[in-house]
């Protein structure tokens, strides 16, 4: 129904997976420090009267991540990244 493998459910229910150490999703693409720099930049732009649209922010972040070599293409980040 939700696309979860039967073996995954079995392992969770039977205790084969430590719930305290289980993680959801992949590793963040930006470190906390990098994200903080991006937030500070966006806030500075807003204070100067130049607010960014969601699309422009996703493009800016995509360019940044691409320049770090963490993304194979130079496309904007997804809505999942933004929200």
JSON list of N, CA and C in Angstrom, two decimals, residues 52-64 74-79 81-82:
[
{"chain": "A", "resi": 52, "resn": "UNK", "atom": "N", "xyz": [13.78, 37.06, -2.12]},
{"chain": "A", "resi": 52, "resn": "UNK", "atom": "CA", "xyz": [13.89, 36.02, -3.14]},
{"chain": "A", "resi": 52, "resn": "UNK", "atom": "C", "xyz": [12.60, 35.21, -3.21]},
{"chain": "A", "resi": 53, "resn": "UNK", "atom": "N", "xyz": [12.21, 34.87, -4.41]},
{"chain": "A", "resi": 53, "resn": "UNK", "atom": "CA", "xyz": [11.10, 33.93, -4.57]},
{"chain": "A", "resi": 53, "resn": "UNK", "atom": "C", "xyz": [11.61, 32.54, -4.21]},
{"chain": "A", "resi": 54, "resn": "UNK", "atom": "N", "xyz": [10.68, 31.63, -3.99]},
{"chain": "A", "resi": 54, "resn": "UNK", "atom": "CA", "xyz": [11.08, 30.24, -3.72]},
{"chain": "A", "resi": 54, "resn": "UNK", "atom": "C", "xyz": [11.89, 29.67, -4.88]},
{"chain": "A", "resi": 55, "resn": "UNK", "atom": "N", "xyz": [11.47, 29.99, -6.10]},
{"chain": "A", "resi": 55, "resn": "UNK", "atom": "CA", "xyz": [12.19, 29.48, -7.27]},
{"chain": "A", "resi": 55, "resn": "UNK", "atom": "C", "xyz": [13.62, 30.02, -7.31]},
{"chain": "A", "resi": 56, "resn": "UNK", "atom": "N", "xyz": [13.79, 31.29, -7.02]},
{"chain": "A", "resi": 56, "resn": "UNK", "atom": "CA", "xyz": [15.14, 31.89, -7.05]},
{"chain": "A", "resi": 56, "resn": "UNK", "atom": "C", "xyz": [16.01, 31.30, -5.94]},
{"chain": "A", "resi": 57, "resn": "UNK", "atom": "N", "xyz": [15.43, 31.06, -4.77]},
{"chain": "A", "resi": 57, "resn": "UNK", "atom": "CA", "xyz": [16.18, 30.46, -3.67]},
{"chain": "A", "resi": 57, "resn": "UNK", "atom": "C", "xyz": [16.61, 29.04, -4.03]},
{"chain": "A", "resi": 58, "resn": "UNK", "atom": "N", "xyz": [15.73, 28.27, -4.64]},
{"chain": "A", "resi": 58, "resn": "UNK", "atom": "CA", "xyz": [16.08, 26.90, -5.05]},
{"chain": "A", "resi": 58, "resn": "UNK", "atom": "C", "xyz": [17.17, 26.92, -6.11]},
{"chain": "A", "resi": 59, "resn": "UNK", "atom": "N", "xyz": [17.12, 27.90, -7.01]},
{"chain": "A", "resi": 59, "resn": "UNK", "atom": "CA", "xyz": [18.17, 28.03, -8.03]},
{"chain": "A", "resi": 59, "resn": "UNK", "atom": "C", "xyz": [19.49, 28.41, -7.40]},
{"chain": "A", "resi": 60, "resn": "UNK", "atom": "N", "xyz": [19.47, 29.36, -6.49]},
{"chain": "A", "resi": 60, "resn": "UNK", "atom": "CA", "xyz": [20.68, 29.80, -5.79]},
{"chain": "A", "resi": 60, "resn": "UNK", "atom": "C", "xyz": [21.32, 28.63, -5.02]},
{"chain": "A", "resi": 61, "resn": "UNK", "atom": "N", "xyz": [20.50, 27.89, -4.30]},
{"chain": "A", "resi": 61, "resn": "UNK", "atom": "CA", "xyz": [21.01, 26.75, -3.53]},
{"chain": "A", "resi": 61, "resn": "UNK", "atom": "C", "xyz": [21.54, 25.66, -4.47]},
{"chain": "A", "resi": 62, "resn": "UNK", "atom": "N", "xyz": [20.85, 25.43, -5.58]},
{"chain": "A", "resi": 62, "resn": "UNK", "atom": "CA", "xyz": [21.32, 24.44, -6.55]},
{"chain": "A", "resi": 62, "resn": "UNK", "atom": "C", "xyz": [22.66, 24.82, -7.13]},
{"chain": "A", "resi": 63, "resn": "UNK", "atom": "N", "xyz": [22.84, 26.11, -7.45]},
{"chain": "A", "resi": 63, "resn": "UNK", "atom": "CA", "xyz": [24.13, 26.59, -7.95]},
{"chain": "A", "resi": 63, "resn": "UNK", "atom": "C", "xyz": [25.23, 26.39, -6.92]},
{"chain": "A", "resi": 64, "resn": "UNK", "atom": "N", "xyz": [24.91, 26.67, -5.67]},
{"chain": "A", "resi": 64, "resn": "UNK", "atom": "CA", "xyz": [25.88, 26.54, -4.58]},
{"chain": "A", "resi": 64, "resn": "UNK", "atom": "C", "xyz": [26.32, 25.08, -4.42]},
{"chain": "A", "resi": 74, "resn": "UNK", "atom": "N", "xyz": [23.32, 21.19, -12.74]},
{"chain": "A", "resi": 74, "resn": "UNK", "atom": "CA", "xyz": [23.17, 22.55, -12.22]},
{"chain": "A", "resi": 74, "resn": "UNK", "atom": "C", "xyz": [21.70, 22.96, -12.26]},
{"chain": "A", "resi": 75, "resn": "UNK", "atom": "N", "xyz": [20.84, 22.11, -11.74]},
{"chain": "A", "resi": 75, "resn": "UNK", "atom": "CA", "xyz": [19.41, 22.39, -11.69]},
{"chain": "A", "resi": 75, "resn": "UNK", "atom": "C", "xyz": [19.03, 22.92, -10.31]},
{"chain": "A", "resi": 76, "resn": "UNK", "atom": "N", "xyz": [17.92, 23.63, -10.23]},
{"chain": "A", "resi": 76, "resn": "UNK", "atom": "CA", "xyz": [17.47, 24.12, -8.92]},
{"chain": "A", "resi": 76, "resn": "UNK", "atom": "C", "xyz": [17.20, 22.96, -7.97]},
{"chain": "A", "resi": 77, "resn": "UNK", "atom": "N", "xyz": [17.25, 23.26, -6.68]},
{"chain": "A", "resi": 77, "resn": "UNK", "atom": "CA", "xyz": [16.90, 22.27, -5.68]},
{"chain": "A", "resi": 77, "resn": "UNK", "atom": "C", "xyz": [15.40, 22.01, -5.77]},
{"chain": "A", "resi": 78, "resn": "UNK", "atom": "N", "xyz": [14.95, 20.91, -5.20]},
{"chain": "A", "resi": 78, "resn": "UNK", "atom": "CA", "xyz": [13.54, 20.53, -5.29]},
{"chain": "A", "resi": 78, "resn": "UNK", "atom": "C", "xyz": [12.71, 21.22, -4.21]},
{"chain": "A", "resi": 79, "resn": "UNK", "atom": "N", "xyz": [11.40, 21.10, -4.34]},
{"chain": "A", "resi": 79, "resn": "UNK", "atom": "CA", "xyz": [10.51, 21.60, -3.30]},
{"chain": "A", "resi": 79, "resn": "UNK", "atom": "C", "xyz": [10.73, 20.84, -1.99]},
{"chain": "A", "resi": 81, "resn": "UNK", "atom": "N", "xyz": [13.54, 19.91, -0.80]},
{"chain": "A", "resi": 81, "resn": "UNK", "atom": "CA", "xyz": [14.67, 20.56, -0.13]},
{"chain": "A", "resi": 81, "resn": "UNK", "atom": "C", "xyz": [14.19, 21.83, 0.56]},
{"chain": "A", "resi": 82, "resn": "UNK", "atom": "N", "xyz": [13.35, 22.59, -0.12]},
{"chain": "A", "resi": 82, "resn": "UNK", "atom": "CA", "xyz": [12.91, 23.88, 0.40]},
{"chain": "A", "resi": 82, "resn": "UNK", "atom": "C", "xyz": [12.01, 23.73, 1.61]}
]
